[in-house]
mmCIF file of C-alpha atoms in Angstrom:
data_model
loop_
_atom_site.group_PDB
_atom_site.id
_atom_site.type_symbol
_atom_site.label_atom_id
_atom_site.label_comp_id
_atom_site.label_asym_id
_atom_site.label_seq_id
_atom_site.Cartn_x
_atom_site.Cartn_y
_atom_site.Cartn_z
ATOM 1 C CA VAL A 1 0.005 -0.006 0.005
ATOM 2 C CA ALA A 2 1.174 3.555 -0.696
ATOM 3 C CA THR A 3 3.271 4.981 2.122
ATOM 4 C CA LYS A 4 1.352 8.247 2.178
ATOM 5 C CA ALA A 5 -1.887 9.649 0.893
ATOM 6 C CA ILE A 6 -1.673 10.452 -2.813
ATOM 7 C CA ARG A 7 -2.994 13.368 -4.815
ATOM 8 C CA VAL A 8 -4.919 12.085 -7.859
ATOM 9 C CA LEU A 9 -6.279 13.849 -10.931
ATOM 10 C CA ILE A 10 -9.400 12.173 -12.383
ATOM 11 C CA VAL A 11 -10.302 13.245 -15.938
ATOM 12 C CA ASP A 12 -13.770 12.241 -17.126
ATOM 13 C CA ASP A 13 -16.676 14.175 -18.615
ATOM 14 C CA SER A 14 -19.080 12.384 -16.247
ATOM 15 C CA SER A 15 -19.125 13.673 -12.680
ATOM 16 C CA VAL A 16 -20.732 10.399 -11.550
ATOM 17 C CA MET A 17 -17.854 8.449 -13.094
ATOM 18 C CA ARG A 18 -15.240 10.736 -11.499
ATOM 19 C CA ARG A 19 -16.750 9.993 -8.096
ATOM 20 C CA MET A 20 -17.005 6.257 -8.860
ATOM 21 C CA VAL A 21 -13.332 6.151 -9.792
ATOM 22 C CA GLU A 22 -12.379 7.965 -6.592
ATOM 23 C CA ARG A 23 -14.490 5.592 -4.512
ATOM 24 C CA SER A 24 -12.969 2.568 -6.264
ATOM 25 C CA LEU A 25 -9.470 3.842 -5.457
ATOM 26 C CA ARG A 26 -10.403 4.000 -1.783
ATOM 27 C CA GLU A 27 -12.083 0.579 -1.907
ATOM 28 C CA ALA A 28 -8.893 -0.750 -3.491
ATOM 29 C CA GLY A 29 -7.002 0.304 -0.370
ATOM 30 C CA ILE A 30 -5.281 3.265 -1.959
ATOM 31 C CA GLU A 31 -5.136 6.228 0.382
ATOM 32 C CA VAL A 32 -6.373 9.279 -1.499
ATOM 33 C CA GLY A 33 -5.414 12.513 0.204
ATOM 34 C CA GLU A 34 -6.653 14.966 -2.395
ATOM 35 C CA THR A 35 -8.748 14.495 -5.527
ATOM 36 C CA LEU A 36 -8.476 16.932 -8.416
ATOM 37 C CA GLU A 37 -11.067 16.737 -11.168
ATOM 38 C CA ALA A 38 -11.311 17.735 -14.823
ATOM 39 C CA GLY A 39 -14.066 17.258 -17.398
ATOM 40 C CA ASP A 40 -11.771 16.960 -20.456
ATOM 41 C CA GLY A 41 -8.154 17.201 -21.575
ATOM 42 C CA TRP A 42 -8.134 21.014 -21.721
ATOM 43 C CA ALA A 43 -9.395 21.280 -18.147
ATOM 44 C CA ALA A 44 -6.818 18.674 -17.072
ATOM 45 C CA LEU A 45 -3.959 20.693 -18.619
ATOM 46 C CA ASP A 46 -5.281 23.721 -16.774
ATOM 47 C CA VAL A 47 -5.231 21.848 -13.447
ATOM 48 C CA LEU A 48 -1.645 20.756 -14.125
ATOM 49 C CA LYS A 49 -0.554 24.387 -14.438
ATOM 50 C CA ARG A 50 -1.352 24.813 -10.738
ATOM 51 C CA GLN A 51 -1.115 21.359 -9.171
ATOM 52 C CA SER A 52 1.129 18.330 -9.396
ATOM 53 C CA PRO A 53 -0.737 15.061 -8.816
ATOM 54 C CA ASP A 54 0.939 11.719 -8.072
ATOM 55 C CA LEU A 55 -1.329 9.921 -10.526
ATOM 56 C CA ILE A 56 -3.728 10.702 -13.389
ATOM 57 C CA LEU A 57 -6.729 8.509 -14.220
ATOM 58 C CA CYS A 58 -8.131 9.523 -17.602
ATOM 59 C CA ASP A 59 -11.134 8.639 -19.771
ATOM 60 C CA ILE A 60 -10.664 8.520 -23.575
ATOM 61 C CA ASN A 61 -14.005 9.500 -25.114
ATOM 62 C CA MET A 62 -14.677 13.058 -23.942
ATOM 63 C CA PRO A 63 -15.972 16.203 -25.630
ATOM 64 C CA GLY A 64 -13.402 18.964 -26.081
ATOM 65 C CA MET A 65 -9.954 17.381 -25.845
ATOM 66 C CA ASN A 66 -10.183 13.584 -25.632
ATOM 67 C CA GLY A 67 -7.954 11.377 -23.473
ATOM 68 C CA MET A 68 -5.580 10.313 -26.232
ATOM 69 C CA GLU A 69 -4.963 13.911 -27.308
ATOM 70 C CA PHE A 70 -4.318 14.848 -23.683
ATOM 71 C CA LEU A 71 -1.906 11.937 -23.282
ATOM 72 C CA HIS A 72 0.072 12.959 -26.380
ATOM 73 C CA ILE A 73 0.357 16.586 -25.229
ATOM 74 C CA LEU A 74 1.346 15.511 -21.734
ATOM 75 C CA ARG A 75 4.076 13.134 -22.961
ATOM 76 C CA ASP A 76 5.415 15.296 -25.795
ATOM 77 C CA GLU A 77 5.314 18.833 -24.524
ATOM 78 C CA HIS A 78 4.323 19.073 -20.941
ATOM 79 C CA GLY A 79 6.360 19.511 -17.749
ATOM 80 C CA SER A 80 4.182 16.888 -16.059
ATOM 81 C CA LYS A 81 5.306 14.132 -18.417
ATOM 82 C CA ASN A 82 6.566 11.889 -15.602
ATOM 83 C CA ILE A 83 3.250 11.611 -13.813
ATOM 84 C CA PRO A 84 1.869 8.098 -14.418
ATOM 85 C CA VAL A 85 -1.354 8.060 -16.448
ATOM 86 C CA VAL A 86 -3.855 5.200 -16.377
ATOM 87 C CA MET A 87 -6.617 5.228 -18.962
ATOM 88 C CA VAL A 88 -10.091 4.300 -17.676
ATOM 89 C CA THR A 89 -12.376 3.823 -20.648
ATOM 90 C CA THR A 90 -15.200 1.992 -22.347
ATOM 91 C CA GLU A 91 -12.886 1.511 -25.340
ATOM 92 C CA GLY A 92 -11.888 -2.015 -24.364
ATOM 93 C CA THR A 93 -10.248 -3.360 -27.507
ATOM 94 C CA GLN A 94 -6.627 -4.538 -27.433
ATOM 95 C CA LEU A 95 -5.847 -2.186 -30.298
ATOM 96 C CA ARG A 96 -6.938 0.823 -28.267
ATOM 97 C CA ALA A 97 -5.012 -0.388 -25.221
ATOM 98 C CA ALA A 98 -1.867 -0.838 -27.345
ATOM 99 C CA GLU A 99 -2.300 2.664 -28.789
ATOM 100 C CA ALA A 100 -2.608 4.137 -25.322
ATOM 101 C CA GLN A 101 0.445 2.232 -24.076
ATOM 102 C CA ALA A 102 2.451 3.376 -27.093
ATOM 103 C CA ALA A 103 1.429 6.957 -26.302
ATOM 104 C CA GLY A 104 2.784 6.591 -22.788
ATOM 105 C CA ALA A 105 -0.110 5.288 -20.654
ATOM 106 C CA ARG A 106 1.127 3.186 -17.751
ATOM 107 C CA GLY A 107 -2.150 1.278 -17.365
ATOM 108 C CA TYR A 108 -5.428 0.616 -19.110
ATOM 109 C CA ILE A 109 -8.681 -0.178 -17.283
ATOM 110 C CA ARG A 110 -11.858 -1.006 -19.146
ATOM 111 C CA LYS A 111 -15.211 0.193 -17.828
ATOM 112 C CA PRO A 112 -17.016 -1.527 -16.147
ATOM 113 C CA PHE A 113 -14.224 -2.142 -13.658
ATOM 114 C CA THR A 114 -13.838 -3.702 -10.207
ATOM 115 C CA SER A 115 -11.851 -2.281 -7.297
ATOM 116 C CA GLU A 116 -9.509 -5.252 -7.686
ATOM 117 C CA GLN A 117 -8.713 -4.239 -11.288
ATOM 118 C CA ILE A 118 -8.030 -0.712 -10.063
ATOM 119 C CA ARG A 119 -5.806 -2.010 -7.275
ATOM 120 C CA ARG A 120 -3.811 -4.277 -9.613
ATOM 121 C CA GLN A 121 -3.073 -1.514 -12.101
ATOM 122 C CA VAL A 122 -2.722 1.501 -9.848
ATOM 123 C CA LEU A 123 -1.001 0.194 -6.718
ATOM 124 C CA PRO A 124 2.382 -0.516 -8.388
ATOM 125 C CA LEU A 125 2.372 3.051 -9.697
ATOM 126 C CA VAL A 126 1.815 4.737 -6.337
ATOM 127 C CA GLU A 127 3.726 2.498 -3.957
ATOM 128 C CA GLY A 128 6.451 4.500 -2.291
ATOM 129 C CA LYS A 129 5.020 7.873 -3.326
ATOM 130 C CA MET B 1 -11.885 1.174 -41.687
ATOM 131 C CA THR B 2 -15.104 0.901 -43.632
ATOM 132 C CA THR B 3 -16.812 3.848 -45.240
ATOM 133 C CA GLY B 4 -20.438 4.900 -45.701
ATOM 134 C CA TYR B 5 -23.256 4.536 -43.268
ATOM 135 C CA ALA B 6 -24.079 0.824 -43.296
ATOM 136 C CA SER B 7 -23.099 -1.770 -40.711
ATOM 137 C CA HIS B 8 -20.537 -4.296 -41.942
ATOM 138 C CA ILE B 9 -20.620 -6.901 -39.203
ATOM 139 C CA SER B 10 -22.998 -9.817 -39.495
ATOM 140 C CA PRO B 11 -25.026 -10.667 -36.417
ATOM 141 C CA PRO B 12 -23.367 -13.370 -34.311
ATOM 142 C CA LYS B 13 -24.879 -16.849 -34.088
ATOM 143 C CA GLY B 14 -27.874 -16.422 -31.802
ATOM 144 C CA GLY B 15 -28.403 -12.820 -32.874
ATOM 145 C CA TRP B 16 -27.555 -9.477 -31.256
ATOM 146 C CA SER B 17 -29.837 -9.805 -28.221
ATOM 147 C CA PRO B 18 -27.686 -12.121 -26.071
ATOM 148 C CA LEU B 19 -24.636 -9.907 -26.571
ATOM 149 C CA LEU B 20 -26.591 -6.762 -25.736
ATOM 150 C CA GLU B 21 -28.215 -8.327 -22.691
ATOM 151 C CA GLY B 22 -24.887 -9.704 -21.526
ATOM 152 C CA ALA B 23 -23.315 -6.270 -21.822
ATOM 153 C CA ALA B 24 -26.117 -4.649 -19.785
ATOM 154 C CA ARG B 25 -25.990 -7.351 -17.114
ATOM 155 C CA GLU B 26 -22.225 -6.989 -16.788
ATOM 156 C CA VAL B 27 -22.437 -3.239 -16.280
ATOM 157 C CA PHE B 28 -25.157 -3.417 -13.620
ATOM 158 C CA GLU B 29 -23.530 -6.304 -11.740
ATOM 159 C CA VAL B 30 -20.007 -4.855 -11.712
ATOM 160 C CA MET B 31 -20.629 -1.125 -11.387
ATOM 161 C CA LEU B 32 -23.975 -0.902 -9.614
ATOM 162 C CA LYS B 33 -23.790 -4.194 -7.674
ATOM 163 C CA SER B 34 -27.399 -4.663 -8.735
ATOM 164 C CA PRO B 35 -28.190 -7.627 -11.035
ATOM 165 C CA LEU B 36 -30.890 -6.969 -13.629
ATOM 166 C CA GLY B 37 -34.109 -8.973 -13.746
ATOM 167 C CA ALA B 38 -36.291 -9.950 -16.645
ATOM 168 C CA GLY B 39 -38.469 -7.147 -18.007
ATOM 169 C CA ASP B 40 -41.669 -6.244 -19.768
ATOM 170 C CA ALA B 41 -41.623 -5.529 -23.522
ATOM 171 C CA SER B 42 -44.028 -2.580 -23.122
ATOM 172 C CA ALA B 43 -41.649 -0.670 -20.834
ATOM 173 C CA GLU B 44 -40.229 1.584 -23.550
ATOM 174 C CA GLN B 45 -43.584 3.301 -23.924
ATOM 175 C CA ASN B 46 -43.263 4.765 -20.449
ATOM 176 C CA SER B 47 -39.640 5.916 -20.620
ATOM 177 C CA GLU B 48 -38.856 9.439 -19.463
ATOM 178 C CA LEU B 49 -35.135 9.266 -20.201
ATOM 179 C CA ILE B 50 -33.365 7.837 -23.214
ATOM 180 C CA ALA B 51 -29.558 7.706 -23.230
ATOM 181 C CA MET B 52 -27.828 6.991 -26.547
ATOM 182 C CA VAL B 53 -24.290 6.222 -27.686
ATOM 183 C CA GLY B 54 -23.591 6.328 -31.395
ATOM 184 C CA LEU B 55 -21.641 3.618 -33.219
ATOM 185 C CA THR B 56 -19.588 4.430 -36.305
ATOM 186 C CA GLY B 57 -17.167 2.442 -38.464
ATOM 187 C CA ASP B 58 -17.833 -1.276 -38.735
ATOM 188 C CA LEU B 59 -21.173 -0.778 -37.027
ATOM 189 C CA SER B 60 -23.396 2.189 -37.817
ATOM 190 C CA GLY B 61 -26.227 3.004 -35.439
ATOM 191 C CA PHE B 62 -26.613 3.403 -31.707
ATOM 192 C CA VAL B 63 -27.053 1.663 -28.417
ATOM 193 C CA SER B 64 -29.744 3.139 -26.116
ATOM 194 C CA VAL B 65 -30.988 2.742 -22.577
ATOM 195 C CA HIS B 66 -34.620 3.685 -21.774
ATOM 196 C CA CYS B 67 -35.907 4.194 -18.237
ATOM 197 C CA SER B 68 -37.881 6.402 -15.881
ATOM 198 C CA THR B 69 -36.361 9.397 -14.071
ATOM 199 C CA GLU B 70 -36.898 7.596 -10.798
ATOM 200 C CA ALA B 71 -34.951 4.551 -12.028
ATOM 201 C CA ALA B 72 -32.162 6.854 -13.223
ATOM 202 C CA CYS B 73 -32.002 8.467 -9.757
ATOM 203 C CA ARG B 74 -31.649 5.039 -8.233
ATOM 204 C CA MET B 75 -28.886 4.232 -10.733
ATOM 205 C CA ALA B 76 -27.052 7.376 -9.648
ATOM 206 C CA ALA B 77 -27.535 6.462 -5.992
ATOM 207 C CA LYS B 78 -26.173 2.949 -6.537
ATOM 208 C CA MET B 79 -23.213 4.267 -8.492
ATOM 209 C CA LEU B 80 -22.419 6.766 -5.722
ATOM 210 C CA ASN B 81 -23.466 4.562 -2.829
ATOM 211 C CA ALA B 82 -25.850 7.260 -1.599
ATOM 212 C CA ASP B 83 -29.493 8.168 -0.973
ATOM 213 C CA PRO B 84 -31.583 8.228 -4.234
ATOM 214 C CA GLN B 85 -33.420 11.404 -3.103
ATOM 215 C CA ALA B 86 -30.205 13.384 -3.174
ATOM 216 C CA TYR B 87 -29.308 12.524 -6.735
ATOM 217 C CA ASN B 88 -31.933 13.946 -9.082
ATOM 218 C CA ASP B 89 -29.354 16.273 -10.600
ATOM 219 C CA THR B 90 -26.964 13.483 -11.476
ATOM 220 C CA ALA B 91 -29.567 11.039 -12.824
ATOM 221 C CA ARG B 92 -29.041 12.047 -16.468
ATOM 222 C CA ASP B 93 -25.297 11.810 -16.109
ATOM 223 C CA ALA B 94 -25.656 8.361 -14.502
ATOM 224 C CA VAL B 95 -27.892 6.870 -17.173
ATOM 225 C CA GLY B 96 -25.615 8.342 -19.867
ATOM 226 C CA GLU B 97 -22.607 6.722 -18.323
ATOM 227 C CA VAL B 98 -24.465 3.419 -17.945
ATOM 228 C CA CYS B 99 -25.321 3.551 -21.652
ATOM 229 C CA ASN B 100 -21.707 4.383 -22.457
ATOM 230 C CA MET B 101 -20.499 1.329 -20.556
ATOM 231 C CA VAL B 102 -23.158 -0.936 -22.087
ATOM 232 C CA ALA B 103 -22.108 0.180 -25.578
ATOM 233 C CA GLY B 104 -18.431 -0.344 -24.726
ATOM 234 C CA SER B 105 -19.047 -3.753 -23.255
ATOM 235 C CA PHE B 106 -21.169 -4.731 -26.286
ATOM 236 C CA LYS B 107 -18.370 -3.641 -28.599
ATOM 237 C CA SER B 108 -15.802 -5.601 -26.571
ATOM 238 C CA LYS B 109 -17.901 -8.731 -26.851
ATOM 239 C CA LEU B 110 -17.649 -8.494 -30.635
ATOM 240 C CA GLY B 111 -13.834 -8.790 -30.324
ATOM 241 C CA SER B 112 -11.612 -7.979 -33.277
ATOM 242 C CA ALA B 113 -14.627 -7.861 -35.634
ATOM 243 C CA ALA B 114 -15.437 -4.455 -34.147
ATOM 244 C CA ALA B 115 -11.878 -3.119 -33.978
ATOM 245 C CA ASP B 116 -12.840 -0.235 -36.265
ATOM 246 C CA CYS B 117 -16.085 0.549 -34.455
ATOM 247 C CA LYS B 118 -15.986 3.855 -32.588
ATOM 248 C CA LEU B 119 -18.288 5.102 -29.849
ATOM 249 C CA SER B 120 -19.664 8.598 -29.528
ATOM 250 C CA ILE B 121 -20.022 10.338 -26.213
ATOM 251 C CA PRO B 122 -23.436 9.682 -24.655
ATOM 252 C CA PHE B 123 -26.357 12.010 -25.177
ATOM 253 C CA ILE B 124 -29.664 12.108 -23.333
ATOM 254 C CA ILE B 125 -33.261 12.833 -24.355
ATOM 255 C CA SER B 126 -35.785 13.455 -21.594
ATOM 256 C CA GLY B 127 -39.505 14.138 -21.499
ATOM 257 C CA ALA B 128 -42.810 12.548 -20.646
ATOM 258 C CA GLU B 129 -43.304 9.196 -22.390
ATOM 259 C CA CYS B 130 -40.335 9.402 -24.754
ATOM 260 C CA VAL B 131 -40.783 7.078 -27.717
ATOM 261 C CA MET B 132 -38.035 6.586 -30.298
ATOM 262 C CA GLU B 133 -38.905 5.936 -33.936
ATOM 263 C CA THR B 134 -36.597 3.354 -35.419
ATOM 264 C CA ASN B 135 -35.025 3.325 -38.869
ATOM 265 C CA PRO B 136 -37.258 1.401 -41.322
ATOM 266 C CA GLY B 137 -35.275 -1.355 -42.984
ATOM 267 C CA GLY B 138 -32.620 -1.292 -40.292
ATOM 268 C CA THR B 139 -32.041 -3.717 -37.449
ATOM 269 C CA HIS B 140 -33.815 -2.954 -34.182
ATOM 270 C CA VAL B 141 -33.171 -5.103 -31.143
ATOM 271 C CA LYS B 142 -34.956 -4.376 -27.877
ATOM 272 C CA VAL B 143 -34.113 -6.178 -24.633
ATOM 273 C CA PRO B 144 -36.661 -5.538 -21.857
ATOM 274 C CA LEU B 145 -35.132 -5.822 -18.385
ATOM 275 C CA SER B 146 -35.885 -4.803 -14.843
ATOM 276 C CA PHE B 147 -33.664 -2.700 -12.597
ATOM 277 C CA ASP B 148 -34.513 -2.690 -8.876
ATOM 278 C CA GLY B 149 -38.156 -3.361 -9.725
ATOM 279 C CA SER B 150 -38.385 -0.668 -12.423
ATOM 280 C CA PRO B 151 -38.664 -1.333 -16.157
ATOM 281 C CA LEU B 152 -35.504 -0.706 -18.191
ATOM 282 C CA VAL B 153 -34.965 -1.324 -21.886
ATOM 283 C CA VAL B 154 -31.625 -1.681 -23.652
ATOM 284 C CA ALA B 155 -31.814 -1.368 -27.428
ATOM 285 C CA LEU B 156 -29.576 -1.605 -30.472
ATOM 286 C CA ASP B 157 -30.413 0.121 -33.764
ATOM 287 C CA LEU B 158 -28.240 -0.559 -36.778
ATOM 288 C CA ARG B 159 -28.337 0.642 -40.379
ATOM 289 C CA ASN B 160 -28.221 -2.352 -42.673
#
């Protein structure tokens, strides 16, 4: 389990889903100290100008800037490029997962998801933070 | 990637219904911890909310979820582990996200055959007794189900 409470940025156009993801993190035994939220990639980049989360959980299909566009900008141009990003999406095909991984995602969780799936993918990324 | 507006995937053996129903059951069991029951085919006539997610590419059409506002409030409450009375404002968001996950799960069940199928973001129609006219000559699959005692319909409409 993480040694201290983490700060997480959850990017999803659904406020219900943002809260579900946060709850699943807690149910997975991950101590969440602060939750930052954004409704699309643009809003997420705006948050990152002011805050530095330990982890980003990001949807793909969003209005405005989608999750893949956000991931590319984060990895190619942004000062926050070392923050681990896990995609949380309904796009469950292996092709999409491979594309996300190639773009720098450190994990890929398909909706619907269990707390166990969250734990398995997220815990290794936040241990020791 | 296919072009045009027709669907290019043949229905699986057994038809579309089992896949669609399986997708809906998976979403409600995993995310809402609330298994769906069998439903009544007339339920769509009484829907107040319709959530839709468009399909493009190998499949052209949309997946939709039809329910009452009260059922949508209970979905939001289950998703947030909270009191249904407090969640009227998030009901539309909740049913949209449920539809989004049903469409995604349905697509996943088609495997590599649907690799070029893309999903839109969900959109919601609300009003008293919403009824959706289907595309003549297209494929229309309707799966009546029951959520927490309330009627709920999951549907698939494809252009042939």
